[in-house]
């Protein structure tokens, strides 16, 4: 009986892993923009590469003044 409960609990956790992973991807994408900008600034990489990869964030930054402020502070943290 307890084996069945443990197995059900195990499968329910396994079912949440893909959902958690999908929710984590956008967060990691946003957080990776700072280190990527640091590498772009400190290595001989073209700035256009960063602009292409992080265009969705740049687009959102241009649409929302509040996001612009927050995102710019985050990028400044990595470049100063």
C-alpha atoms as a PDB file:
ATOM      1  CA  UNK A   1       0.000   0.000   0.000  1.00  0.00           C
ATOM      2  CA  UNK A   2       2.763   2.430   0.905  1.00  0.00           C
ATOM      3  CA  UNK A   3       4.638   1.478  -2.255  1.00  0.00           C
ATOM      4  CA  UNK A   4       1.663   2.643  -4.309  1.00  0.00           C
ATOM      5  CA  UNK A   5       1.577   5.996  -2.485  1.00  0.00           C
ATOM      6  CA  UNK A   6       5.324   6.471  -2.929  1.00  0.00           C
ATOM      7  CA  UNK A   7       5.042   5.593  -6.607  1.00  0.00           C
ATOM      8  CA  UNK A   8       2.172   8.066  -7.090  1.00  0.00           C
ATOM      9  CA  UNK A   9       4.128  10.796  -5.318  1.00  0.00           C
ATOM     10  CA  UNK A  10       7.188  10.019  -7.454  1.00  0.00           C
ATOM     11  CA  UNK A  11       5.181  10.252 -10.678  1.00  0.00           C
ATOM     12  CA  UNK A  12       3.511  13.481  -9.604  1.00  0.00           C
ATOM     13  CA  UNK A  13       6.921  15.052  -8.991  1.00  0.00           C
ATOM     14  CA  UNK A  14       8.135  13.782 -12.355  1.00  0.00           C
ATOM     15  CA  UNK A  15       5.085  15.341 -13.962  1.00  0.00           C
ATOM     16  CA  UNK A  16       5.989  18.736 -12.510  1.00  0.00           C
ATOM     17  CA  UNK A  17       9.571  18.681 -13.778  1.00  0.00           C
ATOM     18  CA  UNK A  18       8.737  19.502 -17.416  1.00  0.00           C
ATOM     19  CA  UNK A  19       6.439  22.324 -16.308  1.00  0.00           C
ATOM     20  CA  UNK A  20       9.090  23.695 -13.972  1.00  0.00           C
ATOM     21  CA  UNK A  21      11.668  23.496 -16.736  1.00  0.00           C
ATOM     22  CA  UNK A  22       9.425  25.390 -19.131  1.00  0.00           C
ATOM     23  CA  UNK A  23       8.902  28.127 -16.560  1.00  0.00           C
ATOM     24  CA  UNK A  24      12.623  28.312 -15.829  1.00  0.00           C
ATOM     25  CA  UNK A  25      13.701  28.819 -19.448  1.00  0.00           C
ATOM     26  CA  UNK A  26      12.443  32.437 -19.774  1.00  0.00           C
ATOM     27  CA  UNK A  27      13.970  33.341 -16.406  1.00  0.00           C
ATOM     28  CA  UNK A  28      17.342  31.929 -17.419  1.00  0.00           C
ATOM     29  CA  UNK A  29      17.119  33.699 -20.789  1.00  0.00           C
ATOM     30  CA  UNK A  30      16.577  37.055 -19.100  1.00  0.00           C
ATOM     31  CA  UNK A  31      19.289  36.452 -16.514  1.00  0.00           C
ATOM     32  CA  UNK A  32      21.778  35.365 -19.177  1.00  0.00           C
ATOM     33  CA  UNK A  33      21.547  38.746 -20.910  1.00  0.00           C
ATOM     34  CA  UNK A  34      23.792  40.428 -18.317  1.00  0.00           C
ATOM     35  CA  UNK A  35      26.707  37.988 -18.522  1.00  0.00           C
ATOM     36  CA  UNK A  36      26.327  37.864 -22.299  1.00  0.00           C
ATOM     37  CA  UNK A  37      26.597  41.658 -22.470  1.00  0.00           C
ATOM     38  CA  UNK A  38      29.676  41.546 -20.248  1.00  0.00           C
ATOM     39  CA  UNK A  39      31.321  39.040 -22.609  1.00  0.00           C
ATOM     40  CA  UNK A  40      30.322  41.140 -25.617  1.00  0.00           C
ATOM     41  CA  UNK A  41      31.826  44.286 -24.074  1.00  0.00           C
ATOM     42  CA  UNK A  42      35.036  42.647 -22.793  1.00  0.00           C
ATOM     43  CA  UNK A  43      35.757  40.325 -25.704  1.00  0.00           C
ATOM     44  CA  UNK A  44      36.120  41.136 -29.357  1.00  0.00           C
ATOM     45  CA  UNK A  45      32.549  40.152 -30.190  1.00  0.00           C
ATOM     46  CA  UNK A  46      30.327  42.275 -32.401  1.00  0.00           C
ATOM     47  CA  UNK A  47      27.582  44.080 -30.502  1.00  0.00           C
ATOM     48  CA  UNK A  48      25.182  43.065 -33.274  1.00  0.00           C
ATOM     49  CA  UNK A  49      25.396  39.484 -32.017  1.00  0.00           C
ATOM     50  CA  UNK A  50      24.008  40.496 -28.620  1.00  0.00           C
ATOM     51  CA  UNK A  51      21.369  42.635 -30.334  1.00  0.00           C
ATOM     52  CA  UNK A  52      20.137  39.682 -32.405  1.00  0.00           C
ATOM     53  CA  UNK A  53      20.097  37.105 -29.595  1.00  0.00           C
ATOM     54  CA  UNK A  54      18.426  39.413 -27.080  1.00  0.00           C
ATOM     55  CA  UNK A  55      16.166  41.292 -29.488  1.00  0.00           C
ATOM     56  CA  UNK A  56      12.982  40.148 -27.659  1.00  0.00           C
ATOM     57  CA  UNK A  57      14.259  41.754 -24.451  1.00  0.00           C
ATOM     58  CA  UNK A  58      15.232  44.920 -26.272  1.00  0.00           C
ATOM     59  CA  UNK A  59      11.778  45.033 -27.843  1.00  0.00           C
ATOM     60  CA  UNK A  60      10.097  44.615 -24.434  1.00  0.00           C
ATOM     61  CA  UNK A  61      12.403  47.246 -22.989  1.00  0.00           C
ATOM     62  CA  UNK A  62      11.276  49.716 -25.634  1.00  0.00           C
ATOM     63  CA  UNK A  63       7.590  49.009 -24.956  1.00  0.00           C
ATOM     64  CA  UNK A  64       7.533  49.241 -21.170  1.00  0.00           C
ATOM     65  CA  UNK A  65       9.136  52.127 -19.254  1.00  0.00           C
ATOM     66  CA  UNK A  66       9.151  50.130 -16.014  1.00  0.00           C
ATOM     67  CA  UNK A  67      10.812  47.111 -17.653  1.00  0.00           C
ATOM     68  CA  UNK A  68      13.254  49.498 -19.362  1.00  0.00           C
ATOM     69  CA  UNK A  69      14.361  50.904 -16.002  1.00  0.00           C
ATOM     70  CA  UNK A  70      14.741  47.520 -14.340  1.00  0.00           C
ATOM     71  CA  UNK A  71      16.424  45.856 -17.288  1.00  0.00           C
ATOM     72  CA  UNK A  72      18.822  48.765 -17.772  1.00  0.00           C
ATOM     73  CA  UNK A  73      19.839  48.630 -14.092  1.00  0.00           C
ATOM     74  CA  UNK A  74      20.482  44.903 -14.454  1.00  0.00           C
ATOM     75  CA  UNK A  75      22.638  45.446 -17.540  1.00  0.00           C
ATOM     76  CA  UNK A  76      24.489  48.315 -15.855  1.00  0.00           C
ATOM     77  CA  UNK A  77      25.345  45.952 -12.995  1.00  0.00           C
ATOM     78  CA  UNK A  78      27.220  43.734 -15.472  1.00  0.00           C
ATOM     79  CA  UNK A  79      28.939  46.483 -17.432  1.00  0.00           C
ATOM     80  CA  UNK A  80      30.144  48.840 -14.695  1.00  0.00           C
END
